[in-house]
PDB file of C-alpha atoms in Angstrom:
ATOM      1  CA  MET A 136      14.494   3.634 -11.585  1.00 91.00           C
ATOM      2  CA  ARG A 137      15.388   0.120 -10.946  1.00 95.00           C
ATOM      3  CA  THR A 138      12.598  -3.021 -11.513  1.00 97.00           C
ATOM      4  CA  ARG A 139      11.439  -5.958  -9.718  1.00 97.00           C
ATOM      5  CA  THR A 140       8.709  -8.472 -10.699  1.00 97.00           C
ATOM      6  CA  LEU A 141       5.748  -9.319  -8.354  1.00 97.00           C
ATOM      7  CA  GLY A 142       5.983 -12.766  -7.838  1.00 93.00           C
ATOM      8  CA  SER A 143       6.685 -16.021 -10.644  1.00 95.00           C
ATOM      9  CA  THR A 144       3.357 -14.912 -12.820  1.00 94.00           C
ATOM     10  CA  GLY A 145       3.127 -10.870 -12.497  1.00 96.00           C
ATOM     11  CA  PRO A 146       4.652  -8.153 -14.233  1.00 97.00           C
ATOM     12  CA  ALA A 147       7.628  -6.111 -13.922  1.00 97.00           C
ATOM     13  CA  VAL A 148       7.246  -2.654 -12.107  1.00 98.00           C
ATOM     14  CA  SER A 149       9.598  -0.214 -10.611  1.00 98.00           C
ATOM     15  CA  ALA A 150      11.342  -0.748  -7.135  1.00 98.00           C
ATOM     16  CA  LEU A 151       8.924   1.740  -5.759  1.00 98.00           C
ATOM     17  CA  GLY A 152       5.481   2.201  -6.142  1.00 98.00           C
ATOM     18  CA  LEU A 153       3.224   5.213  -5.403  1.00 98.00           C
ATOM     19  CA  GLY A 154       0.387   4.813  -3.395  1.00 97.00           C
ATOM     20  CA  ALA A 155      -2.422   7.391  -4.326  1.00 96.00           C
ATOM     21  CA  MET A 156      -4.627   7.266  -0.989  1.00 94.00           C
ATOM     22  CA  SER A 157      -3.186  10.202   0.796  1.00 93.00           C
ATOM     23  CA  MET A 158      -4.380  12.215  -2.485  1.00 96.00           C
ATOM     24  CA  SER A 159      -7.746  12.001  -1.676  1.00 94.00           C
ATOM     25  CA  GLY A 160      -8.565  13.760   1.579  1.00 87.00           C
ATOM     26  CA  VAL A 161      -7.925  10.876   4.434  1.00 86.00           C
ATOM     27  CA  TYR A 162      -4.992  12.537   5.861  1.00 86.00           C
ATOM     28  CA  GLY A 163      -6.582  15.851   5.509  1.00 87.00           C
ATOM     29  CA  GLU A 164      -7.582  18.382   2.605  1.00 86.00           C
ATOM     30  CA  ALA A 165      -4.717  17.540  -0.323  1.00 90.00           C
ATOM     31  CA  ASP A 166      -4.023  20.110  -2.805  1.00 94.00           C
ATOM     32  CA  ARG A 167      -5.530  18.792  -6.716  1.00 96.00           C
ATOM     33  CA  VAL A 168      -2.926  20.260  -8.417  1.00 97.00           C
ATOM     34  CA  GLU A 169       0.269  18.942  -5.870  1.00 97.00           C
ATOM     35  CA  SER A 170      -1.517  15.804  -6.597  1.00 97.00           C
ATOM     36  CA  ILE A 171      -1.496  15.400 -10.396  1.00 98.00           C
ATOM     37  CA  ALA A 172       1.828  16.884 -10.460  1.00 98.00           C
ATOM     38  CA  THR A 173       2.976  14.535  -7.795  1.00 98.00           C
ATOM     39  CA  VAL A 174       1.909  11.454 -10.182  1.00 98.00           C
ATOM     40  CA  HIS A 175       3.532  13.567 -13.287  1.00 98.00           C
ATOM     41  CA  ALA A 176       7.198  13.685 -11.417  1.00 98.00           C
ATOM     42  CA  ALA A 177       6.190   9.835  -9.921  1.00 98.00           C
ATOM     43  CA  LEU A 178       6.098   9.058 -14.134  1.00 98.00           C
ATOM     44  CA  GLU A 179       8.631  11.065 -14.941  1.00 98.00           C
ATOM     45  CA  ALA A 180      11.346   9.390 -12.328  1.00 98.00           C
ATOM     46  CA  GLY A 181      10.462   5.572 -13.498  1.00 98.00           C
ATOM     47  CA  VAL A 182       7.683   4.874 -11.382  1.00 98.00           C
ATOM     48  CA  SER A 183       5.460   2.720 -13.186  1.00 98.00           C
ATOM     49  CA  LEU A 184       3.659   0.937 -10.648  1.00 98.00           C
ATOM     50  CA  ILE A 185       0.446   3.329  -9.190  1.00 98.00           C
ATOM     51  CA  ASP A 186      -2.233   2.014  -6.331  1.00 98.00           C
ATOM     52  CA  THR A 187      -5.327   2.802  -5.440  1.00 98.00           C
ATOM     53  CA  GLY A 188      -8.862   1.799  -4.210  1.00 97.00           C
ATOM     54  CA  ASP A 189     -12.374   2.226  -5.453  1.00 96.00           C
ATOM     55  CA  PHE A 190     -13.639   3.524  -2.454  1.00 93.00           C
ATOM     56  CA  TYR A 191     -10.805   6.103  -1.823  1.00 94.00           C
ATOM     57  CA  ALA A 192     -13.216   9.010  -1.422  1.00 91.00           C
ATOM     58  CA  MET A 193     -15.731   7.348  -3.460  1.00 91.00           C
ATOM     59  CA  GLY A 194     -14.166   7.175  -6.299  1.00 94.00           C
ATOM     60  CA  HIS A 195     -12.515  10.376  -5.743  1.00 95.00           C
ATOM     61  CA  ASN A 196      -9.284   9.085  -6.130  1.00 96.00           C
ATOM     62  CA  GLU A 197      -9.641   7.228  -8.974  1.00 98.00           C
ATOM     63  CA  LEU A 198     -11.056  10.405 -11.183  1.00 98.00           C
ATOM     64  CA  LEU A 199      -8.290  11.998  -9.794  1.00 97.00           C
ATOM     65  CA  LEU A 200      -5.502   9.585 -11.033  1.00 98.00           C
ATOM     66  CA  ALA A 201      -7.530   9.389 -14.776  1.00 98.00           C
ATOM     67  CA  GLU A 202      -6.874  13.373 -15.111  1.00 98.00           C
ATOM     68  CA  ALA A 203      -3.294  12.675 -14.178  1.00 98.00           C
ATOM     69  CA  LEU A 204      -2.524  10.001 -16.329  1.00 98.00           C
ATOM     70  CA  ARG A 205      -4.245  11.453 -19.791  1.00 97.00           C
ATOM     71  CA  GLY A 206      -2.288  11.317 -22.501  1.00 96.00           C
ATOM     72  CA  ARG A 207      -0.140   8.889 -20.820  1.00 96.00           C
ATOM     73  CA  ASP A 208       0.806   5.606 -22.521  1.00 97.00           C
ATOM     74  CA  ARG A 209      -1.201   3.033 -21.072  1.00 97.00           C
ATOM     75  CA  ASP A 210       2.014   0.290 -21.388  1.00 96.00           C
ATOM     76  CA  SER A 211       3.781   2.949 -19.195  1.00 96.00           C
ATOM     77  CA  TYR A 212       2.200   2.214 -15.833  1.00 98.00           C
ATOM     78  CA  ARG A 213       0.788  -0.139 -14.085  1.00 98.00           C
ATOM     79  CA  LEU A 214      -2.459   0.414 -12.173  1.00 98.00           C
ATOM     80  CA  SER A 215      -2.911  -1.701  -8.723  1.00 98.00           C
ATOM     81  CA  VAL A 216      -6.707  -1.214  -7.483  1.00 98.00           C
ATOM     82  CA  LYS A 217      -8.403  -2.354  -4.514  1.00 98.00           C
ATOM     83  CA  PHE A 218     -12.523  -3.004  -4.021  1.00 98.00           C
ATOM     84  CA  GLY A 219     -15.193  -3.934  -2.675  1.00 95.00           C
ATOM     85  CA  MET A 220     -15.221  -1.799   0.870  1.00 93.00           C
ATOM     86  CA  LEU A 221     -18.606  -0.472   1.248  1.00 93.00           C
ATOM     87  CA  ARG A 222     -18.827   2.822   2.068  1.00 85.00           C
ATOM     88  CA  GLY A 223     -22.071   5.429   3.212  1.00 86.00           C
ATOM     89  CA  PRO A 224     -22.662   9.362   2.281  1.00 87.00           C
ATOM     90  CA  GLY A 225     -20.816  10.263   5.464  1.00 80.00           C
ATOM     91  CA  GLN A 226     -17.987   8.420   4.499  1.00 74.00           C
ATOM     92  CA  GLU A 227     -19.021   5.580   6.893  1.00 80.00           C
ATOM     93  CA  PHE A 228     -17.446   1.828   6.653  1.00 83.00           C
ATOM     94  CA  GLY A 229     -19.900  -0.995   5.396  1.00 87.00           C
ATOM     95  CA  GLY A 230     -17.935  -4.073   5.496  1.00 90.00           C
ATOM     96  CA  MET A 231     -16.510  -5.719   2.462  1.00 95.00           C
ATOM     97  CA  ASP A 232     -18.284  -7.174  -0.226  1.00 97.00           C
ATOM     98  CA  GLY A 233     -17.105  -9.675  -2.242  1.00 98.00           C
ATOM     99  CA  ARG A 234     -19.632 -11.528  -4.318  1.00 98.00           C
ATOM    100  CA  PRO A 235     -18.846 -12.353  -7.697  1.00 98.00           C
ATOM    101  CA  GLU A 236     -21.338 -10.153  -8.609  1.00 98.00           C
ATOM    102  CA  ALA A 237     -20.383  -7.631  -6.903  1.00 98.00           C
ATOM    103  CA  VAL A 238     -16.396  -8.159  -8.298  1.00 98.00           C
ATOM    104  CA  LYS A 239     -17.935  -7.182 -11.844  1.00 98.00           C
ATOM    105  CA  ASN A 240     -19.805  -4.372 -10.638  1.00 98.00           C
ATOM    106  CA  PHE A 241     -17.073  -2.565  -9.059  1.00 98.00           C
ATOM    107  CA  LEU A 242     -14.535  -3.290 -11.927  1.00 98.00           C
ATOM    108  CA  ALA A 243     -17.062  -1.911 -14.763  1.00 98.00           C
ATOM    109  CA  TYR A 244     -17.394   1.133 -12.431  1.00 98.00           C
ATOM    110  CA  SER A 245     -13.661   1.642 -11.948  1.00 98.00           C
ATOM    111  CA  LEU A 246     -12.902   1.015 -15.450  1.00 98.00           C
ATOM    112  CA  ASN A 247     -15.193   4.000 -16.056  1.00 98.00           C
ATOM    113  CA  ARG A 248     -13.404   6.215 -13.879  1.00 98.00           C
ATOM    114  CA  LEU A 249     -10.033   5.282 -14.576  1.00 98.00           C
ATOM    115  CA  GLY A 250     -11.113   5.874 -18.176  1.00 97.00           C
ATOM    116  CA  THR A 251      -9.254   2.859 -18.911  1.00 98.00           C
ATOM    117  CA  ASP A 252     -10.003  -0.464 -20.961  1.00 98.00           C
ATOM    118  CA  HIS A 253      -8.167  -2.900 -18.121  1.00 98.00           C
ATOM    119  CA  ILE A 254      -6.653  -3.013 -14.409  1.00 98.00           C
ATOM    120  CA  ASP A 255      -3.384  -4.962 -14.296  1.00 98.00           C
ATOM    121  CA  ILE A 256      -3.931  -5.966 -10.566  1.00 98.00           C
ATOM    122  CA  TYR A 257      -6.843  -6.054  -9.298  1.00 98.00           C
ATOM    123  CA  ARG A 258      -7.674  -7.423  -5.513  1.00 98.00           C
ATOM    124  CA  PRO A 259     -10.018  -7.358  -2.495  1.00 98.00           C
ATOM    125  CA  ALA A 260      -9.635  -4.835  -0.182  1.00 96.00           C
ATOM    126  CA  ARG A 261      -9.944  -7.292   2.677  1.00 95.00           C
ATOM    127  CA  LEU A 262     -11.778 -10.458   2.924  1.00 95.00           C
ATOM    128  CA  ASP A 263     -15.244 -11.161   3.051  1.00 96.00           C
ATOM    129  CA  PRO A 264     -16.528 -13.344   5.797  1.00 95.00           C
ATOM    130  CA  ALA A 265     -19.571 -14.453   4.346  1.00 97.00           C
ATOM    131  CA  VAL A 266     -18.290 -15.160   0.621  1.00 98.00           C
ATOM    132  CA  PRO A 267     -15.688 -18.131   0.055  1.00 98.00           C
ATOM    133  CA  ILE A 268     -12.245 -16.442  -1.205  1.00 98.00           C
ATOM    134  CA  GLU A 269     -12.614 -18.891  -3.824  1.00 98.00           C
ATOM    135  CA  GLU A 270     -15.713 -17.398  -5.109  1.00 98.00           C
ATOM    136  CA  THR A 271     -14.233 -14.026  -4.952  1.00 98.00           C
ATOM    137  CA  VAL A 272     -11.417 -14.918  -6.927  1.00 98.00           C
ATOM    138  CA  GLY A 273     -13.019 -16.852  -9.111  1.00 98.00           C
ATOM    139  CA  ALA A 274     -14.849 -13.987 -10.539  1.00 98.00           C
ATOM    140  CA  ILE A 275     -11.498 -12.128 -10.667  1.00 98.00           C
ATOM    141  CA  LYS A 276     -10.256 -14.793 -12.730  1.00 98.00           C
ATOM    142  CA  GLU A 277     -13.556 -14.815 -15.059  1.00 98.00           C
ATOM    143  CA  MET A 278     -12.045 -10.952 -15.920  1.00 98.00           C
ATOM    144  CA  ILE A 279      -8.700 -11.800 -16.380  1.00 98.00           C
ATOM    145  CA  ASP A 280     -10.000 -14.433 -19.134  1.00 98.00           C
ATOM    146  CA  ALA A 281     -12.140 -11.461 -20.663  1.00 98.00           C
ATOM    147  CA  GLY A 282      -9.346  -9.230 -20.649  1.00 98.00           C
ATOM    148  CA  TYR A 283     -10.560  -6.344 -17.895  1.00 98.00           C
ATOM    149  CA  VAL A 284      -8.296  -7.508 -15.601  1.00 98.00           C
ATOM    150  CA  ARG A 285      -4.053  -8.677 -16.444  1.00 98.00           C
ATOM    151  CA  HIS A 286      -3.390 -10.133 -12.713  1.00 98.00           C
ATOM    152  CA  LEU A 287      -4.648 -11.205  -9.408  1.00 98.00           C
ATOM    153  CA  GLY A 288      -3.712  -9.544  -5.975  1.00 98.00           C
ATOM    154  CA  LEU A 289      -4.605  -9.886  -2.693  1.00 98.00           C
ATOM    155  CA  SER A 290      -4.672  -7.552   0.145  1.00 97.00           C
ATOM    156  CA  GLU A 291      -4.567  -7.873   3.985  1.00 96.00           C
ATOM    157  CA  VAL A 292      -5.322 -11.975   4.212  1.00 97.00           C
ATOM    158  CA  ASP A 293      -3.770 -14.538   6.118  1.00 97.00           C
ATOM    159  CA  ALA A 294      -1.250 -17.126   5.155  1.00 97.00           C
ATOM    160  CA  ALA A 295      -4.223 -19.834   4.356  1.00 97.00           C
ATOM    161  CA  THR A 296      -6.615 -17.713   2.404  1.00 97.00           C
ATOM    162  CA  ILE A 297      -3.282 -17.034   0.352  1.00 98.00           C
ATOM    163  CA  ARG A 298      -2.800 -20.736  -0.051  1.00 98.00           C
ATOM    164  CA  ARG A 299      -6.673 -20.877  -1.153  1.00 98.00           C
ATOM    165  CA  ALA A 300      -6.610 -18.000  -3.358  1.00 98.00           C
ATOM    166  CA  HIS A 301      -3.790 -19.691  -5.445  1.00 98.00           C
ATOM    167  CA  ALA A 302      -5.118 -22.721  -6.039  1.00 98.00           C
ATOM    168  CA  VAL A 303      -8.095 -20.925  -8.108  1.00 98.00           C
ATOM    169  CA  HIS A 304      -5.642 -18.513  -9.703  1.00 98.00           C
ATOM    170  CA  PRO A 305      -2.040 -17.752  -9.387  1.00 98.00           C
ATOM    171  CA  VAL A 306      -1.648 -14.703  -7.421  1.00 98.00           C
ATOM    172  CA  ALA A 307       0.708 -11.802  -8.741  1.00 98.00           C
ATOM    173  CA  ASP A 308       0.957 -10.180  -4.932  1.00 98.00           C
ATOM    174  CA  LEU A 309      -0.196  -9.557  -1.805  1.00 98.00           C
ATOM    175  CA  GLN A 310      -0.779  -5.845  -0.448  1.00 98.00           C
ATOM    176  CA  ILE A 311      -0.022  -5.540   3.172  1.00 97.00           C
ATOM    177  CA  GLU A 312       1.220  -2.956   5.556  1.00 96.00           C
ATOM    178  CA  TYR A 313       5.201  -3.414   6.367  1.00 97.00           C
ATOM    179  CA  SER A 314       7.262  -1.392   8.361  1.00 97.00           C
ATOM    180  CA  LEU A 315       9.751  -1.563  10.708  1.00 97.00           C
ATOM    181  CA  ILE A 316       7.078  -1.043  13.667  1.00 95.00           C
ATOM    182  CA  SER A 317       4.285  -3.373  11.373  1.00 95.00           C
ATOM    183  CA  ARG A 318       6.355  -6.852  11.112  1.00 96.00           C
ATOM    184  CA  ALA A 319       3.515  -9.529  11.804  1.00 94.00           C
ATOM    185  CA  VAL A 320       4.027 -10.651   7.971  1.00 96.00           C
ATOM    186  CA  GLU A 321       6.860 -11.961   8.831  1.00 97.00           C
ATOM    187  CA  ALA A 322       5.676 -14.991  11.092  1.00 95.00           C
ATOM    188  CA  GLU A 323       3.686 -17.135   8.111  1.00 97.00           C
ATOM    189  CA  VAL A 324       2.925 -14.342   5.657  1.00 97.00           C
ATOM    190  CA  LEU A 325       5.952 -14.086   4.112  1.00 97.00           C
ATOM    191  CA  PRO A 326       7.393 -16.964   4.462  1.00 98.00           C
ATOM    192  CA  THR A 327       4.452 -18.587   2.207  1.00 98.00           C
ATOM    193  CA  LEU A 328       4.537 -15.668  -0.214  1.00 98.00           C
ATOM    194  CA  ARG A 329       8.001 -17.106  -1.134  1.00 98.00           C
ATOM    195  CA  GLU A 330       7.533 -20.239  -1.212  1.00 98.00           C
ATOM    196  CA  LEU A 331       4.295 -20.397  -3.650  1.00 98.00           C
ATOM    197  CA  GLY A 332       6.429 -17.689  -5.615  1.00 98.00           C
ATOM    198  CA  ILE A 333       4.309 -14.156  -5.113  1.00 98.00           C
ATOM    199  CA  GLY A 334       5.132 -10.829  -4.582  1.00 98.00           C
ATOM    200  CA  LEU A 335       4.665  -8.217  -1.825  1.00 98.00           C
ATOM    201  CA  THR A 336       3.390  -4.805  -2.489  1.00 98.00           C
ATOM    202  CA  ALA A 337       4.356  -3.169   1.120  1.00 98.00           C
ATOM    203  CA  TYR A 338       2.087  -0.067   1.832  1.00 96.00           C
ATOM    204  CA  GLY A 339       2.146   1.974   5.267  1.00 96.00           C
ATOM    205  CA  VAL A 340       6.369   1.771   5.165  1.00 97.00           C
ATOM    206  CA  LEU A 341       6.290   5.255   6.980  1.00 96.00           C
ATOM    207  CA  SER A 342       3.216   4.238   9.264  1.00 94.00           C
ATOM    208  CA  ARG A 343       1.290   6.526   7.834  1.00 91.00           C
ATOM    209  CA  GLY A 344       3.924   9.200   8.663  1.00 91.00           C
ATOM    210  CA  LEU A 345       4.557   8.559  12.411  1.00 94.00           C
ATOM    211  CA  ILE A 346       7.809   7.152  11.421  1.00 94.00           C
ATOM    212  CA  SER A 347       8.861   9.637   8.621  1.00 94.00           C
ATOM    213  CA  GLY A 348      10.970  11.983  10.616  1.00 92.00           C
ATOM    214  CA  HIS A 349       8.668  14.488   9.651  1.00 93.00           C
ATOM    215  CA  TRP A 350       5.955  13.867  12.737  1.00 90.00           C
ATOM    216  CA  SER A 351       6.086  15.629  16.408  1.00 87.00           C
ATOM    217  CA  PRO A 352       3.653  15.629  19.157  1.00 83.00           C
ATOM    218  CA  GLY A 353       0.226  17.812  18.666  1.00 79.00           C
ATOM    219  CA  HIS A 354       1.044  17.848  15.143  1.00 80.00           C
ATOM    220  CA  THR A 355      -2.201  17.353  12.541  1.00 77.00           C
ATOM    221  CA  GLY A 356      -2.827  17.121   8.873  1.00 75.00           C
ATOM    222  CA  GLY A 357      -5.942  18.908   9.903  1.00 79.00           C
ATOM    223  CA  PRO A 358      -9.697  18.425   9.310  1.00 80.00           C
ATOM    224  CA  GLY A 359     -10.500  14.832   8.188  1.00 81.00           C
ATOM    225  CA  ASP A 360      -6.531  13.421   8.790  1.00 84.00           C
ATOM    226  CA  ASN A 361      -7.680  10.058   9.823  1.00 81.00           C
ATOM    227  CA  ARG A 362      -4.788  10.028  11.728  1.00 87.00           C
ATOM    228  CA  ALA A 363      -6.410  11.100  14.799  1.00 84.00           C
ATOM    229  CA  PHE A 364      -8.240   7.893  15.101  1.00 84.00           C
ATOM    230  CA  SER A 365      -5.148   5.564  15.056  1.00 89.00           C
ATOM    231  CA  PRO A 366      -4.380   4.468  18.150  1.00 91.00           C
ATOM    232  CA  ARG A 367      -0.409   4.802  17.678  1.00 93.00           C
ATOM    233  CA  PHE A 368      -0.568   8.469  17.120  1.00 89.00           C
ATOM    234  CA  ALA A 369      -2.914   8.257  20.920  1.00 90.00           C
ATOM    235  CA  SER A 370      -1.240  10.483  23.430  1.00 91.00           C
ATOM    236  CA  GLY A 371       0.801   8.499  25.522  1.00 91.00           C
ATOM    237  CA  ASN A 372       1.666   5.840  22.565  1.00 93.00           C
ATOM    238  CA  VAL A 373       3.189   8.881  20.223  1.00 93.00           C
ATOM    239  CA  GLU A 374       5.825  10.196  22.421  1.00 95.00           C
ATOM    240  CA  HIS A 375       7.129   6.406  22.937  1.00 95.00           C
ATOM    241  CA  ASN A 376       6.847   5.516  19.247  1.00 94.00           C
ATOM    242  CA  LEU A 377       8.273   8.974  18.482  1.00 95.00           C
ATOM    243  CA  ALA A 378      11.253   8.201  20.875  1.00 95.00           C
ATOM    244  CA  LEU A 379      12.177   5.158  18.279  1.00 96.00           C
ATOM    245  CA  VAL A 380      12.307   7.699  15.540  1.00 96.00           C
ATOM    246  CA  GLU A 381      14.629   9.958  16.911  1.00 97.00           C
ATOM    247  CA  ALA A 382      16.764   6.285  17.842  1.00 96.00           C
ATOM    248  CA  LEU A 383      16.297   5.674  13.884  1.00 97.00           C
ATOM    249  CA  ARG A 384      17.169   9.513  13.300  1.00 97.00           C
ATOM    250  CA  ARG A 385      20.682   8.568  14.571  1.00 97.00           C
ATOM    251  CA  VAL A 386      21.559   5.606  12.234  1.00 97.00           C
ATOM    252  CA  ALA A 387      19.937   7.855   9.639  1.00 98.00           C
ATOM    253  CA  GLU A 388      22.530  10.369  10.139  1.00 97.00           C
ATOM    254  CA  ALA A 389      25.271   8.187  10.532  1.00 96.00           C
ATOM    255  CA  LYS A 390      24.392   6.728   7.176  1.00 96.00           C
ATOM    256  CA  GLY A 391      23.902  10.351   5.588  1.00 97.00           C
ATOM    257  CA  CYS A 392      20.373   9.624   4.654  1.00 97.00           C
ATOM    258  CA  THR A 393      16.740  11.342   5.904  1.00 98.00           C
ATOM    259  CA  VAL A 394      14.725   8.815   8.588  1.00 98.00           C
ATOM    260  CA  ALA A 395      12.159   8.493   5.544  1.00 97.00           C
ATOM    261  CA  GLN A 396      15.055   7.238   3.354  1.00 98.00           C
ATOM    262  CA  LEU A 397      16.260   4.436   5.375  1.00 98.00           C
ATOM    263  CA  ALA A 398      12.872   3.215   6.489  1.00 98.00           C
ATOM    264  CA  ILE A 399      12.085   2.776   3.042  1.00 98.00           C
ATOM    265  CA  ALA A 400      15.381   1.104   2.250  1.00 98.00           C
ATOM    266  CA  TRP A 401      14.725  -1.221   5.181  1.00 98.00           C
ATOM    267  CA  VAL A 402      11.589  -2.738   3.411  1.00 98.00           C
ATOM    268  CA  ALA A 403      13.499  -2.586   0.454  1.00 98.00           C
ATOM    269  CA  ALA A 404      16.094  -4.873   1.768  1.00 97.00           C
ATOM    270  CA  ARG A 405      14.030  -7.289   2.913  1.00 96.00           C
ATOM    271  CA  GLY A 406      13.622  -9.166  -0.395  1.00 96.00           C
ATOM    272  CA  GLN A 407      13.614  -8.658  -4.148  1.00 95.00           C
ATOM    273  CA  GLU A 408      10.009  -9.811  -4.291  1.00 95.00           C
ATOM    274  CA  ILE A 409       8.928  -6.546  -1.884  1.00 98.00           C
ATOM    275  CA  VAL A 410       7.920  -3.217  -3.624  1.00 98.00           C
ATOM    276  CA  PRO A 411       7.450  -0.314  -1.202  1.00 98.00           C
ATOM    277  CA  LEU A 412       4.526   1.898  -1.804  1.00 98.00           C
ATOM    278  CA  ILE A 413       5.187   5.393  -1.331  1.00 96.00           C
ATOM    279  CA  GLY A 414       2.084   7.370  -0.135  1.00 94.00           C
ATOM    280  CA  ALA A 415       3.511  10.758  -1.183  1.00 95.00           C
ATOM    281  CA  ARG A 416       0.884  13.635  -2.134  1.00 94.00           C
ATOM    282  CA  THR A 417       3.368  16.288  -2.595  1.00 96.00           C
ATOM    283  CA  ARG A 418       6.497  16.176  -4.788  1.00 97.00           C
ATOM    284  CA  GLU A 419       9.067  17.387  -1.691  1.00 97.00           C
ATOM    285  CA  ARG A 420       7.711  14.233   0.012  1.00 97.00           C
ATOM    286  CA  LEU A 421       7.896  11.846  -3.733  1.00 98.00           C
ATOM    287  CA  ALA A 422      11.688  13.556  -4.172  1.00 98.00           C
ATOM    288  CA  GLU A 423      13.023  12.436  -0.584  1.00 98.00           C
ATOM    289  CA  ALA A 424      11.688   8.904  -0.976  1.00 97.00           C
ATOM    290  CA  LEU A 425      12.885   8.171  -4.357  1.00 98.00           C
ATOM    291  CA  PRO A 426      16.607   7.747  -3.846  1.00 97.00           C
ATOM    292  CA  ALA A 427      15.621   5.106  -0.839  1.00 97.00           C
ATOM    293  CA  ILE A 428      15.875   2.495  -3.487  1.00 96.00           C
ATOM    294  CA  GLU A 429      19.602   3.111  -4.288  1.00 96.00           C
ATOM    295  CA  LEU A 430      20.848   2.836  -0.108  1.00 97.00           C
ATOM    296  CA  GLU A 431      22.653   0.396   0.094  1.00 95.00           C
ATOM    297  CA  LEU A 432      22.280  -1.222   3.496  1.00 97.00           C
ATOM    298  CA  THR A 433      24.804  -3.463   4.867  1.00 97.00           C
ATOM    299  CA  ALA A 434      24.109  -6.354   7.646  1.00 97.00           C
ATOM    300  CA  ASP A 435      25.593  -4.362  10.174  1.00 97.00           C
ATOM    301  CA  ASP A 436      23.104  -1.323   8.931  1.00 97.00           C
ATOM    302  CA  ILE A 437      20.267  -3.714   8.865  1.00 97.00           C
ATOM    303  CA  ALA A 438      21.444  -4.538  12.714  1.00 97.00           C
ATOM    304  CA  GLU A 439      21.810  -0.853  13.803  1.00 97.00           C
ATOM    305  CA  ILE A 440      18.184   0.011  12.550  1.00 98.00           C
ATOM    306  CA  GLU A 441      16.393  -3.085  14.522  1.00 97.00           C
ATOM    307  CA  LYS A 442      18.438  -2.130  17.744  1.00 97.00           C
ATOM    308  CA  ALA A 443      16.915   1.132  17.288  1.00 97.00           C
ATOM    309  CA  VAL A 444      13.267  -0.152  16.572  1.00 97.00           C
ATOM    310  CA  PRO A 445      13.418  -3.421  18.275  1.00 96.00           C
ATOM    311  CA  LEU A 446      10.524  -5.709  17.065  1.00 95.00           C
ATOM    312  CA  GLY A 447       7.655  -4.845  18.312  1.00 93.00           C
ATOM    313  CA  ALA A 448       8.368  -1.992  20.096  1.00 94.00           C
ATOM    314  CA  ALA A 449       5.640   0.164  19.290  1.00 94.00           C
ATOM    315  CA  ARG A 450       2.872   1.055  20.991  1.00 92.00           C
ATOM    316  CA  GLY A 451      -0.622   1.321  19.684  1.00 89.00           C
ATOM    317  CA  ASP A 452      -2.444  -0.902  17.097  1.00 88.00           C
ATOM    318  CA  ARG A 453      -1.998  -0.047  13.223  1.00 86.00           C
ATOM    319  CA  TYR A 454      -5.571   0.518  13.032  1.00 79.00           C
ATOM    320  CA  PRO A 455      -8.282   1.502  15.364  1.00 76.00           C
ATOM    321  CA  ALA A 456     -10.025  -1.739  17.398  1.00 75.00           C
ATOM    322  CA  ALA A 457     -13.113  -1.696  15.017  1.00 74.00           C
ATOM    323  CA  PHE A 458     -10.906  -2.614  12.050  1.00 76.00           C
ATOM    324  CA  MET A 459      -8.078  -4.702  13.398  1.00 74.00           C
ATOM    325  CA  SER A 460     -10.662  -7.882  13.341  1.00 76.00           C
ATOM    326  CA  GLY A 461     -11.013  -7.526   9.257  1.00 76.00           C
ATOM    327  CA  LEU A 462      -7.313  -8.050   9.312  1.00 82.00           C
ATOM    328  CA  GLY A 463      -5.697 -11.174   8.280  1.00 80.00           C
ATOM    329  CA  VAL A 464      -2.063 -10.069  10.495  1.00 84.00           C
ATOM    330  CA  GLY A 465      -1.716  -7.999  13.305  1.00 76.00           C
ATOM    331  CA  ASN A 466       0.607  -5.608  14.004  1.00 79.00           C
TER     332      ASN A 466
END
C-alpha cells in the first residue's frame, strides 16, 4: 500500500483510508461479522487510516471498531474521529455542540468506547454557528498538549474557517466530500489547503454508491437506508445521474477497470495531499476499491473522465435541504 502524508504537520497514512460509517446502518442493515472481517482485510492490505464519528449510530461504530481493532498494534493504524453532532433517541439530529467543555466530554467517551488512550486526528463534524471555531480548536489543542489527541482535523468548513482554525493550531487535514459529481471544494477550499500545507481526506468519493457502477433505479439498501432521502437518488434525478455513470462506464471499460476504481482513482489523482476514504462494508467492495490507488491516469484519461461527467452535471444536492445550511461549501 502506498502512503501519503496529511499536510505538512499530519501523519503518514495509507493512500486510501477506510470510512466505517456504513457499518452502522446508515445505508441499511450491515452484517457485524462481515464488517469486522472487512476492517481486518483492510488492515492486512496495508490500510492504516480508519475514519469514524462518535454519532454514527450513537457510539455503535466506535464500539464496533474497538472490537475489530482489539489486539492490534496501536501504532499500525490511525484513528480519525468526528465529534459534536447531537442525536436524539430516535436518531434525529439536534445540531452541533462545539463548546470547549463539550469537546472534552465527547473525547472522553470516544476514548472509552474505542478502547484507546489517544485519537490520532480529532475533528468537529460540522461548524457550530454558536461557538467561534477558535474556541473549539483551542479545546482540541489542550487535548493535544495533554496527549489525548495527536492531530487537529476539520470537516465540512469553508476557506475562511480553515484559516481561522489554522491560526490557533496547525490543521493536519480537512475531511470533506469530493467526487466527480461533488467538486465545490475546487474553487476556494482546495487552493487554501495547498497554500497552508493542509491535507484533504475525501469522503463520498463514490457519492454513497451512486457512481459506483453498482446502483440502478429503484435499488435500495432496505429499511434504514438514508439514501431514500437523498436528492441525488430521488426519482427524476437518479436516472439523469446514472446516465453519467454509464458514460463513465465506457471510459472504465476502455481503461480495463471498474467504474468504482476509475472514480476513486480520479479523486486520488487530484493531488498527493488527498486521501480518498472508501466506505466499504464488505470485503468484496473493499477488494474492488483497493486497486484504484495503483491505477495511473494520463492527462488524456482525465480529459475523457471529465468529458463523461462534466463539472456540475449531476442533478440534486448532496444532502437534503435541512442539512445543506451546515456545510461550508455546496455541491
